Amino acid sequence: MTISLVERTPAVSPAALIDGLVPPPLFADARFDTYHPDPAEPSQLAAREAARTFAEALGATAPRGRRRHRVQQAGGIYLDGGFGVGKTHLLAALWHAAPAPKAYATFVELTQLAGALGFAATVEQLSGMRLLAIDEFELDDPGDTVLVSSLLARLAEHGVALAATSNTLPDRLGEGRFAAEDFLREIQQLAARFTTVRVDGPDYRHRGLPEAPTPLDDATVREHAAATDGASLDDFGALLRHLATLHPSRYGALLDGVSSVHLLDVLPAPDQSVALRLVVLADRLYDRQLPLVTSGVSLDQLFDESMLAGGYRKKYRRAISRLVALSRLGVSRGA
């Protein structure tokens, strides 16, 4: 019997949210020794050693509860580079090598945590960490700028070390989304908390979007779902409406126990709010490497040209890349 995601309304406790602040399953085994730098890109080897040194310095600090010297790298390390150069692998490896207690979250998950728990409770929960690792660091609006700047400032006061990845230099976060000059102070304060380490390599931002597999017809999608243990089957429009009723911090729990996702009548995102929810869902699907089987429009047509040219274009391009990869996985498994 297939699973219906729209019939699920997962409840995630604050404790579960905190316990879930670990690298996604895709990077559960990421270690420094399993990161293989490209010999043609010496910055990759340098970045690995910088991250390793940072983790070792954290391990050399005194246990919590006694005064100790923290890592002195402007508050943290910031891995900057294009898509597909291994920044997330390095961040996860750093997290695995660092001493506990520690937390790992994407930038979106961090802002969602603050939204779900409240600012004060988030500070309280994270202030006891030795390390906070933040993947895909990006600012989407002025509210996020002030929120993250304030949160990291409070955590730094408690001696929490910071590590982050992004495709944007810290002093240019938020560029193209809002009047950054109005928030320059906050952005500069964020930048001052990190030492930037460049990770060079082929820049996927300048490559064409991947071509998605041809969508199937509804009957074939239904048949494949019925023949797959643990498969979910939903109308795409109904799922979009359901996502609007859930806090994004619950999207991961929505997929618990699901082996593959089947969607009928996929349509382009009608507006930016829906599109950004799809980005979060795409990330949670990709974290779990869930095969995706669809009918309707091709997955590379989810976001229109104005979206792909706008301030959120990096998010949308990443989402397309991930969804297409999952749809190819669905095809390879017999869809």
Tab-separated table of N, CA, C and O in Angstrom, residues 270-310:
chain	number	residue	atom	x	y	z
A	270	PRO	N	3.904	28.291	-9.052
A	270	PRO	CA	3.127	29.461	-9.455
A	270	PRO	C	3.660	30.780	-8.924
A	270	PRO	O	3.380	31.833	-9.487
A	271	ASP	N	4.419	30.742	-7.831
A	271	ASP	CA	4.949	31.980	-7.269
A	271	ASP	C	6.182	31.662	-6.425
A	271	ASP	O	6.532	30.501	-6.220
A	272	GLN	N	6.805	32.712	-5.932
A	272	GLN	CA	8.074	32.545	-5.231
A	272	GLN	C	7.920	31.819	-3.891
A	272	GLN	O	8.801	31.058	-3.490
A	273	SER	N	6.819	32.039	-3.183
A	273	SER	CA	6.621	31.361	-1.900
A	273	SER	C	6.589	29.853	-2.090
A	273	SER	O	7.234	29.097	-1.350
A	274	VAL	N	5.841	29.419	-3.095
A	274	VAL	CA	5.768	27.990	-3.403
A	274	VAL	C	7.129	27.480	-3.853
A	274	VAL	O	7.573	26.394	-3.459
A	275	ALA	N	7.812	28.268	-4.676
A	275	ALA	CA	9.116	27.856	-5.196
A	275	ALA	C	10.116	27.635	-4.068
A	275	ALA	O	10.883	26.661	-4.073
A	276	LEU	N	10.115	28.502	-3.066
A	276	LEU	CA	11.061	28.356	-1.966
A	276	LEU	C	10.722	27.160	-1.089
A	276	LEU	O	11.621	26.523	-0.530
A	277	ARG	N	9.444	26.835	-0.973
A	277	ARG	CA	9.092	25.609	-0.249
A	277	ARG	C	9.609	24.390	-1.015
A	277	ARG	O	10.071	23.415	-0.410
A	278	LEU	N	9.521	24.442	-2.341
A	278	LEU	CA	10.034	23.341	-3.154
A	278	LEU	C	11.540	23.176	-2.973
A	278	LEU	O	12.047	22.048	-3.000
A	279	VAL	N	12.252	24.274	-2.802
A	279	VAL	CA	13.695	24.197	-2.574
A	279	VAL	C	13.984	23.422	-1.296
A	279	VAL	O	14.860	22.540	-1.259
A	280	VAL	N	13.247	23.735	-0.236
A	280	VAL	CA	13.453	23.031	1.038
A	280	VAL	C	13.122	21.553	0.882
A	280	VAL	O	13.870	20.676	1.346
A	281	LEU	N	12.005	21.253	0.216
A	281	LEU	CA	11.634	19.852	0.001
A	281	LEU	C	12.693	19.132	-0.819
A	281	LEU	O	13.058	17.982	-0.515
A	282	ALA	N	13.198	19.786	-1.860
A	282	ALA	CA	14.242	19.174	-2.694
A	282	ALA	C	15.473	18.830	-1.865
A	282	ALA	O	16.072	17.759	-2.034
A	283	ASP	N	15.847	19.716	-0.956
A	283	ASP	CA	17.007	19.449	-0.105
A	283	ASP	C	16.775	18.242	0.793
A	283	ASP	O	17.661	17.418	0.993
A	284	ARG	N	15.561	18.152	1.364
A	284	ARG	CA	15.271	17.017	2.256
A	284	ARG	C	15.213	15.707	1.463
A	284	ARG	O	15.631	14.661	1.947
A	285	LEU	N	14.676	15.751	0.253
A	285	LEU	CA	14.662	14.560	-0.599
A	285	LEU	C	16.087	14.135	-0.940
A	285	LEU	O	16.426	12.942	-0.903
A	286	TYR	N	16.920	15.110	-1.274
A	286	TYR	CA	18.292	14.814	-1.680
A	286	TYR	C	19.109	14.293	-0.507
A	286	TYR	O	19.929	13.377	-0.667
A	287	ASP	N	18.898	14.873	0.690
A	287	ASP	CA	19.588	14.383	1.878
A	287	ASP	C	19.372	12.894	2.061
A	287	ASP	O	20.268	12.165	2.497
A	288	ARG	N	18.153	12.447	1.755
A	288	ARG	CA	17.774	11.053	1.971
A	288	ARG	C	17.964	10.205	0.718
A	288	ARG	O	17.695	9.008	0.754
A	289	GLN	N	18.386	10.824	-0.398
A	289	GLN	CA	18.591	10.111	-1.666
A	289	GLN	C	17.366	9.291	-2.047
A	289	GLN	O	17.452	8.106	-2.393
A	290	LEU	N	16.197	9.935	-2.028
A	290	LEU	CA	14.947	9.272	-2.356
A	290	LEU	C	14.691	9.342	-3.858
A	290	LEU	O	14.586	10.439	-4.424
A	291	PRO	N	14.582	8.201	-4.531
A	291	PRO	CA	14.271	8.217	-5.959
A	291	PRO	C	12.952	8.951	-6.203
A	291	PRO	O	12.011	8.855	-5.404
A	292	LEU	N	12.876	9.668	-7.317
A	292	LEU	CA	11.729	10.499	-7.636
A	292	LEU	C	11.172	10.069	-8.986
A	292	LEU	O	11.902	9.986	-9.978
A	293	VAL	N	9.862	9.795	-9.024
A	293	VAL	CA	9.191	9.359	-10.246
A	293	VAL	C	8.002	10.282	-10.466
A	293	VAL	O	7.165	10.443	-9.574
A	294	THR	N	7.911	10.906	-11.651
A	294	THR	CA	6.914	11.962	-11.844
A	294	THR	C	6.219	11.879	-13.201
A	294	THR	O	6.744	11.317	-14.157
A	295	SER	N	5.041	12.508	-13.244
A	295	SER	CA	4.354	12.814	-14.503
A	295	SER	C	4.144	14.322	-14.537
A	295	SER	O	4.386	15.021	-13.554
A	296	GLY	N	3.686	14.838	-15.678
A	296	GLY	CA	3.486	16.280	-15.801
A	296	GLY	C	4.642	16.933	-16.523
A	296	GLY	O	5.244	16.340	-17.419
A	297	VAL	N	4.996	18.149	-16.118
A	297	VAL	CA	6.085	18.856	-16.784
A	297	VAL	C	7.425	18.304	-16.321
A	297	VAL	O	7.531	17.721	-15.235
A	298	SER	N	8.425	18.512	-17.127
A	298	SER	CA	9.775	18.095	-16.778
A	298	SER	C	10.257	18.862	-15.544
A	298	SER	O	9.941	20.038	-15.346
A	299	LEU	N	11.063	18.205	-14.700
A	299	LEU	CA	11.515	18.831	-13.460
A	299	LEU	C	12.425	20.029	-13.691
A	299	LEU	O	12.574	20.867	-12.802
A	300	ASP	N	13.042	20.124	-14.863
A	300	ASP	CA	13.863	21.302	-15.135
A	300	ASP	C	13.020	22.499	-15.571
A	300	ASP	O	13.565	23.562	-15.897
A	301	GLN	N	11.692	22.327	-15.543
A	301	GLN	CA	10.786	23.427	-15.872
A	301	GLN	C	10.013	23.914	-14.638
A	301	GLN	O	9.035	24.640	-14.761
A	302	LEU	N	10.463	23.530	-13.462
A	302	LEU	CA	9.750	23.911	-12.238
A	302	LEU	C	9.768	25.414	-11.974
A	302	LEU	O	8.823	25.974	-11.417
A	303	PHE	N	10.862	26.072	-12.343
A	303	PHE	CA	11.039	27.493	-12.046
A	303	PHE	C	11.152	28.267	-13.349
A	303	PHE	O	11.926	27.887	-14.233
A	304	ASP	N	10.394	29.350	-13.464
A	304	ASP	CA	10.391	30.087	-14.725
A	304	ASP	C	11.648	30.936	-14.874
A	304	ASP	O	12.476	31.041	-13.962
A	305	GLU	N	11.773	31.570	-16.036
A	305	GLU	CA	12.996	32.316	-16.353
A	305	GLU	C	13.224	33.479	-15.399
A	305	GLU	O	14.362	33.791	-15.047
A	306	SER	N	12.161	34.130	-14.969
A	306	SER	CA	12.332	35.252	-14.037
A	306	SER	C	12.886	34.765	-12.700
A	306	SER	O	13.710	35.448	-12.073
A	307	MET	N	12.456	33.597	-12.261
A	307	MET	CA	12.986	33.042	-11.017
A	307	MET	C	14.460	32.678	-11.167
A	307	MET	O	15.278	32.954	-10.283
A	308	LEU	N	14.800	32.067	-12.305
A	308	LEU	CA	16.179	31.639	-12.519
A	308	LEU	C	17.119	32.810	-12.767
A	308	LEU	O	18.342	32.632	-12.745
A	309	ALA	N	16.559	33.986	-12.999
A	309	ALA	CA	17.385	35.178	-13.193
A	309	ALA	C	17.355	36.085	-11.972
A	309	ALA	O	18.052	37.101	-11.935
A	310	GLY	N	16.563	35.741	-10.963
A	310	GLY	CA	16.379	36.609	-9.808
A	310	GLY	C	17.342	36.330	-8.672
A	310	GLY	O	18.315	35.576	-8.805
